[in-house]
């Protein structure tokens, strides 16, 4: 197991409904040393890519993207989520329909911060159905930017998001892929990755 | 002028209605090197305090709080904003009424991440009317935690937030205090601080 998988085993909790709670170290209370290590790991994995920008989405993606942006020495941009488009100025907007809540959200990035010269590393904390990532990819496409890859801390391997992104041909690196969880025993099964 | 004031002059834009746009380096697109320096500056200013936790609020506060938490070697917690209280488990909730929008938001932190042993440094990017900070202070009080101080990147000195926090006796450090702006000339006046 890698450092993140070990931490999930140690401090994560499995709840009914295939919910993995990691809020004591990853997405409500945050262990900054762990996040720094996540940043270094994504730098190792995407070191061969020319990256000009790290793109994420508010709110919990920000703390994952921060150390990645620092390792690459590039700006970080976070997309804003809104029911309505009410941002001053020209923006890229992706309308994203959630599979679970069946509601629509707009994902918004100012045109000033993404263009066709950009080579983007998309970063987020969780990947489940992948709607958020699809919105970010859509925004990069609108901008003419190149998506060099996507980096996810924890992928729920039993949901479709990862498959869709990989089927589309994107390079997706998930530090931990959870293929199964048991709320009664607390067991978590990670996909073995080379 | 300090490093942040210089950056605001260089890259900030004054818009009508006393709006200061810093979204190209601070709260939409982010300059991580600048954020790291903000973290070091708050560590210098609060170095005499025993800090066990850095508390902020989603979303743009997260990237200011991250480097501060790293400098102090403590966890960062971000409060969530919601119209309804729908978080699993016991939470501290502060209901905050915005002065400008006259609507109410709940500011929420899980009880597992704040208690009476905590010595908290509250961090946020902007301070205007101070409603968000008031909510965070209220949550700390509910938890019995000690608020050691508050650190703000940019304070709008012509709005009441800073005065209220200081009147209440809290130690508030704002890296830049804007006392006046002119949208026509682009002029920004910073309060001189020793």
XYZ file of C-alpha atoms in Angstrom:
388
model
C 0.000 0.000 0.000
C 1.159 3.547 -0.652
C 1.162 6.353 1.926
C -2.395 7.486 1.161
C -3.856 3.992 1.189
C -2.184 3.396 4.557
C -3.676 6.622 5.906
C -7.136 5.709 4.651
C -6.900 2.348 6.422
C -5.672 4.019 9.597
C -8.025 7.021 9.762
C -10.804 6.525 7.205
C -14.244 5.217 8.130
C -16.641 3.208 6.006
C -20.263 4.235 6.299
C -23.358 2.536 4.873
C -24.132 3.371 1.286
C -20.541 3.032 0.102
C -19.516 6.230 1.811
C -15.836 6.627 2.707
C -15.322 9.294 5.338
C -11.867 10.840 5.312
C -12.917 14.148 6.798
C -10.473 13.957 9.685
C -7.447 14.288 7.392
C -8.533 15.140 3.841
C -11.656 17.194 3.220
C -12.872 18.994 6.359
C -9.924 18.822 8.738
C -6.735 18.598 6.685
C -3.309 17.161 7.385
C -1.040 19.558 5.519
C 1.998 17.262 5.681
C -0.038 14.537 3.953
C -1.249 17.037 1.359
C 2.349 18.109 0.700
C 3.227 14.456 0.097
C 0.276 14.124 -2.282
C 1.668 17.114 -4.179
C 5.104 15.495 -4.461
C 3.556 12.221 -5.634
C 1.589 13.882 -8.429
C 4.739 15.756 -9.464
C 6.583 12.427 -9.748
C 3.769 10.878 -11.790
C 3.337 13.774 -14.200
C 6.959 14.894 -14.285
C 7.207 14.125 -18.002
C 4.358 16.525 -18.811
C 4.695 20.184 -19.584
C 2.213 21.773 -17.175
C 1.346 25.495 -17.220
C -1.631 25.401 -14.871
C -3.294 23.264 -12.216
C -7.097 23.337 -12.395
C -9.457 22.185 -9.675
C -12.968 22.896 -8.376
C -14.095 24.380 -5.081
C -13.952 23.637 -2.263
C -12.084 20.507 -1.139
C -10.113 20.240 -4.397
C -8.285 23.443 -3.533
C -6.172 21.897 -0.779
C -5.151 18.997 -3.063
C -4.315 21.308 -5.952
C -2.250 23.722 -3.844
C 0.775 21.458 -3.222
C 0.611 20.159 -6.791
C 0.756 23.713 -8.161
C 3.655 24.467 -5.855
C 5.624 21.424 -6.994
C 5.152 22.415 -10.646
C 5.762 26.117 -9.972
C 2.599 27.143 -11.806
C -0.628 28.968 -10.903
C -3.601 27.120 -9.506
C -7.102 27.968 -10.731
C -10.238 26.769 -8.999
C -13.539 26.552 -10.847
C -16.541 27.993 -9.057
C -19.838 26.201 -8.700
C -23.077 28.071 -9.060
C -26.743 27.539 -9.792
C -26.676 30.711 -11.843
C -24.026 32.391 -13.935
C -23.413 35.603 -12.099
C -19.737 36.312 -12.483
C -18.532 39.632 -13.762
C -16.957 39.319 -17.188
C -16.335 36.624 -19.724
C -16.394 33.125 -18.371
C -16.267 29.549 -19.533
C -19.333 27.722 -18.240
C -19.978 24.001 -18.168
C -23.448 22.910 -17.134
C -23.086 19.686 -15.216
C -25.945 17.411 -14.276
C -25.310 15.313 -11.195
C -26.214 11.620 -11.507
C -27.160 11.246 -7.882
C -28.971 14.461 -7.059
C -30.304 14.951 -10.585
C -29.754 18.665 -10.324
C -27.727 20.948 -12.523
C -24.816 23.085 -11.490
C -22.762 25.526 -13.483
C -19.004 25.145 -13.282
C -17.345 28.463 -14.051
C -13.833 29.685 -14.869
C -12.930 33.198 -15.972
C -11.629 33.300 -19.532
C -8.688 35.343 -18.323
C -7.192 32.308 -16.588
C -7.335 29.596 -19.242
C -6.417 29.731 -22.903
C -5.157 27.663 -25.803
C -1.533 27.973 -24.694
C -2.293 26.213 -21.419
C -1.293 22.660 -20.602
C -3.504 21.711 -17.706
C -3.251 19.180 -14.905
C -6.755 18.711 -13.463
C -6.754 17.807 -9.770
C -9.519 16.852 -7.342
C -9.892 14.988 -4.059
C -12.565 12.399 -4.925
C -13.712 10.761 -8.145
C -17.036 8.956 -8.064
C -19.372 9.453 -11.020
C -17.024 12.016 -12.499
C -19.469 14.833 -13.199
C -17.172 17.487 -11.738
C -14.203 16.283 -13.781
C -16.338 16.167 -16.905
C -17.190 19.818 -16.321
C -13.533 20.745 -15.897
C -12.561 18.844 -19.059
C -15.355 20.614 -20.920
C -14.038 23.984 -19.750
C -10.517 23.139 -20.907
C -11.892 22.113 -24.287
C -13.794 25.413 -24.538
C -10.585 27.272 -23.826
C -8.611 25.255 -26.363
C -6.300 24.216 -23.552
C -4.579 20.820 -23.534
C -5.529 18.459 -20.730
C -2.188 16.792 -19.977
C -3.716 14.595 -17.305
C -5.956 14.268 -14.298
C -4.884 13.518 -10.737
C -7.281 12.237 -8.107
C -6.547 11.418 -4.487
C -9.277 8.807 -3.976
C -11.216 7.115 -6.770
C -14.282 5.021 -6.037
C -13.489 2.273 -8.467
C -16.957 0.762 -8.293
C -18.510 3.901 -9.746
C -18.270 4.879 -13.403
C -16.233 8.098 -13.284
C -12.800 6.570 -13.715
C -13.884 4.281 -16.515
C -15.433 7.159 -18.466
C -12.322 9.350 -18.165
C -9.986 6.505 -19.188
C -12.292 5.391 -22.025
C -12.111 8.944 -23.370
C -8.348 8.492 -23.580
C -7.296 10.826 -20.805
C -4.397 10.000 -18.551
C -5.891 9.561 -15.075
C -3.760 8.904 -12.001
C -5.631 8.039 -8.807
C -3.449 7.589 -5.739
C -5.963 5.217 -4.173
C -8.683 3.309 -6.024
C -11.274 1.797 -3.702
C -12.855 -1.214 -5.366
C -14.944 -2.272 -2.405
C -15.896 -1.324 1.119
C -17.772 -3.054 3.918
C -19.555 -0.811 6.408
C -20.069 -3.659 8.886
C -16.491 -4.920 9.031
C -14.835 -1.600 8.086
C -12.868 -3.385 5.383
C -11.563 -1.357 2.450
C -10.229 -3.021 -0.712
C -7.824 -1.072 -2.857
C -7.178 -1.857 -6.490
C -3.619 -3.001 -6.985
C -1.804 -0.570 -9.236
C 1.758 -0.952 -10.475
C 4.573 48.862 1.233
C 4.849 45.176 2.084
C 4.956 42.371 -0.490
C 1.166 41.949 -0.625
C 0.440 45.655 -0.918
C 2.942 45.831 -3.783
C 1.267 42.916 -5.539
C -2.171 44.502 -5.115
C -0.886 47.714 -6.698
C 0.726 45.749 -9.521
C -2.038 43.268 -10.319
C -5.188 44.343 -8.489
C -8.018 46.232 -10.200
C -10.431 48.717 -8.661
C -14.007 48.372 -9.846
C -16.969 50.682 -9.179
C -18.730 50.103 -5.905
C -15.534 49.760 -3.876
C -14.743 46.390 -5.350
C -11.117 45.292 -5.356
C -10.476 42.502 -7.845
C -7.487 40.342 -7.027
C -8.749 37.263 -8.791
C -5.692 36.910 -10.987
C -3.438 36.053 -8.033
C -5.480 35.506 -4.876
C -8.984 34.095 -5.089
C -9.737 32.496 -8.472
C -6.329 32.059 -10.057
C -3.733 31.720 -7.302
C -0.035 32.467 -7.120
C 1.223 29.733 -4.824
C 4.600 31.404 -4.188
C 2.757 34.506 -2.942
C 0.497 32.335 -0.783
C 3.555 30.622 0.715
C 4.949 34.050 1.597
C 1.625 35.000 3.208
C 1.921 31.843 5.300
C 5.436 32.781 6.443
C 4.294 36.323 7.295
C 1.433 35.126 9.495
C 3.844 32.717 11.206
C 6.146 35.644 11.996
C 3.272 37.745 13.334
C 1.718 35.034 15.517
C 4.955 33.258 16.441
C 4.422 34.063 20.120
C 1.073 32.246 20.167
C 0.522 28.606 20.910
C -1.564 27.457 17.954
C -3.102 23.986 17.690
C -5.361 24.578 14.698
C -5.884 26.924 11.771
C -9.567 27.581 11.037
C -10.937 29.080 7.845
C -14.109 29.017 5.723
C -14.674 27.695 2.220
C -13.707 28.345 -0.453
C -11.056 31.032 -1.029
C -9.929 31.008 2.606
C -8.584 27.493 2.147
C -5.622 28.542 0.009
C -4.639 31.257 2.526
C -4.988 28.900 5.482
C -2.961 26.083 3.893
C 0.492 27.724 4.070
C -0.277 29.117 7.526
C -1.141 25.630 8.797
C 2.025 24.297 7.228
C 4.204 26.935 8.894
C 2.685 26.140 12.296
C 2.721 22.369 11.701
C -0.920 22.002 12.702
C -4.121 20.795 11.008
C -6.275 23.137 8.971
C -10.059 22.994 9.307
C -12.394 24.724 6.890
C -15.932 25.602 7.890
C -18.631 24.700 5.394
C -21.354 27.079 4.290
C -24.861 25.850 3.811
C -28.425 27.078 3.663
C -29.466 23.977 5.580
C -27.744 21.908 8.228
C -27.319 18.595 6.502
C -24.052 17.231 7.756
C -23.855 13.755 9.222
C -23.140 13.858 12.933
C -22.631 16.440 15.605
C -21.705 19.858 14.350
C -21.204 23.376 15.588
C -23.459 25.710 13.631
C -23.355 29.487 13.494
C -26.194 31.177 11.679
C -24.780 34.232 9.980
C -26.854 36.977 8.420
C -25.108 38.849 5.644
C -25.335 42.630 5.799
C -25.295 43.103 2.070
C -27.415 40.266 0.766
C -29.653 40.113 3.844
C -29.766 36.367 3.626
C -28.800 33.792 6.206
C -26.187 31.124 5.868
C -25.163 28.392 8.252
C -21.459 28.054 8.966
C -20.709 24.509 10.046
C -17.783 22.668 11.650
C -17.867 19.080 12.856
C -17.497 18.816 16.628
C -14.781 16.231 16.116
C -12.377 18.899 14.841
C -12.638 21.634 17.460
C -12.677 21.432 21.235
C -11.794 23.282 24.402
C -8.122 22.261 24.176
C -7.720 24.055 20.875
C -5.899 27.349 20.402
C -7.129 28.619 17.078
C -5.725 30.987 14.484
C -8.625 32.076 12.266
C -7.583 32.876 8.682
C -9.449 34.280 5.698
C -8.641 36.103 2.469
C -10.919 39.168 2.712
C -12.472 41.064 5.593
C -15.281 43.477 4.764
C -18.312 43.483 7.044
C -16.915 40.561 8.986
C -19.948 38.277 9.024
C -17.913 35.195 8.089
C -15.337 35.882 10.821
C -18.115 36.464 13.353
C -19.475 33.018 12.478
C -16.069 31.411 12.935
C -15.537 33.157 16.282
C -18.982 31.997 17.378
C -18.094 28.411 16.474
C -14.851 28.603 18.461
C -16.781 29.942 21.430
C -19.284 27.077 21.147
C -16.393 24.631 21.174
C -14.760 26.302 24.168
C -11.672 26.818 22.019
C -9.393 29.821 22.505
C -9.173 32.257 19.608
C -5.500 33.258 19.717
C -5.901 35.636 16.811
C -7.238 36.309 13.347
C -5.216 36.775 10.182
C -6.621 38.423 7.078
C -4.898 38.989 3.763
C -6.879 42.060 2.666
C -9.089 44.154 4.957
C -11.429 46.770 3.538
C -10.733 49.371 6.168
C -13.709 51.511 5.207
C -16.136 48.740 6.165
C -16.982 47.817 9.741
C -15.618 44.288 10.033
C -12.158 45.159 11.311
C -13.434 47.652 13.830
C -15.932 45.173 15.296
C -13.312 42.436 15.681
C -10.800 44.792 17.316
C -13.468 46.391 19.519
C -14.293 42.906 20.809
C -10.667 42.657 21.921
C -9.444 40.087 19.430
C -5.989 40.307 17.939
C -6.472 40.942 14.232
C -3.573 41.120 11.781
C -4.426 42.246 8.253
C -1.531 42.193 5.815
C -3.094 44.969 3.741
C -5.769 47.401 4.918
C -7.404 49.316 2.084
C -8.732 52.612 3.373
C -9.815 53.984 0.034
C -10.034 53.152 -3.655
C -10.833 55.143 -6.777
C -12.340 53.211 -9.662
C -11.691 56.041 -12.133
C -8.031 56.592 -11.385
C -7.301 53.061 -10.143
C -5.747 54.495 -7.009
C -5.588 52.323 -3.880
C -4.765 53.767 -0.456
C -3.363 51.462 2.174
C -3.476 52.189 5.869
C -0.001 52.647 7.225
C 0.737 49.980 9.787
C 3.896 49.699 11.831
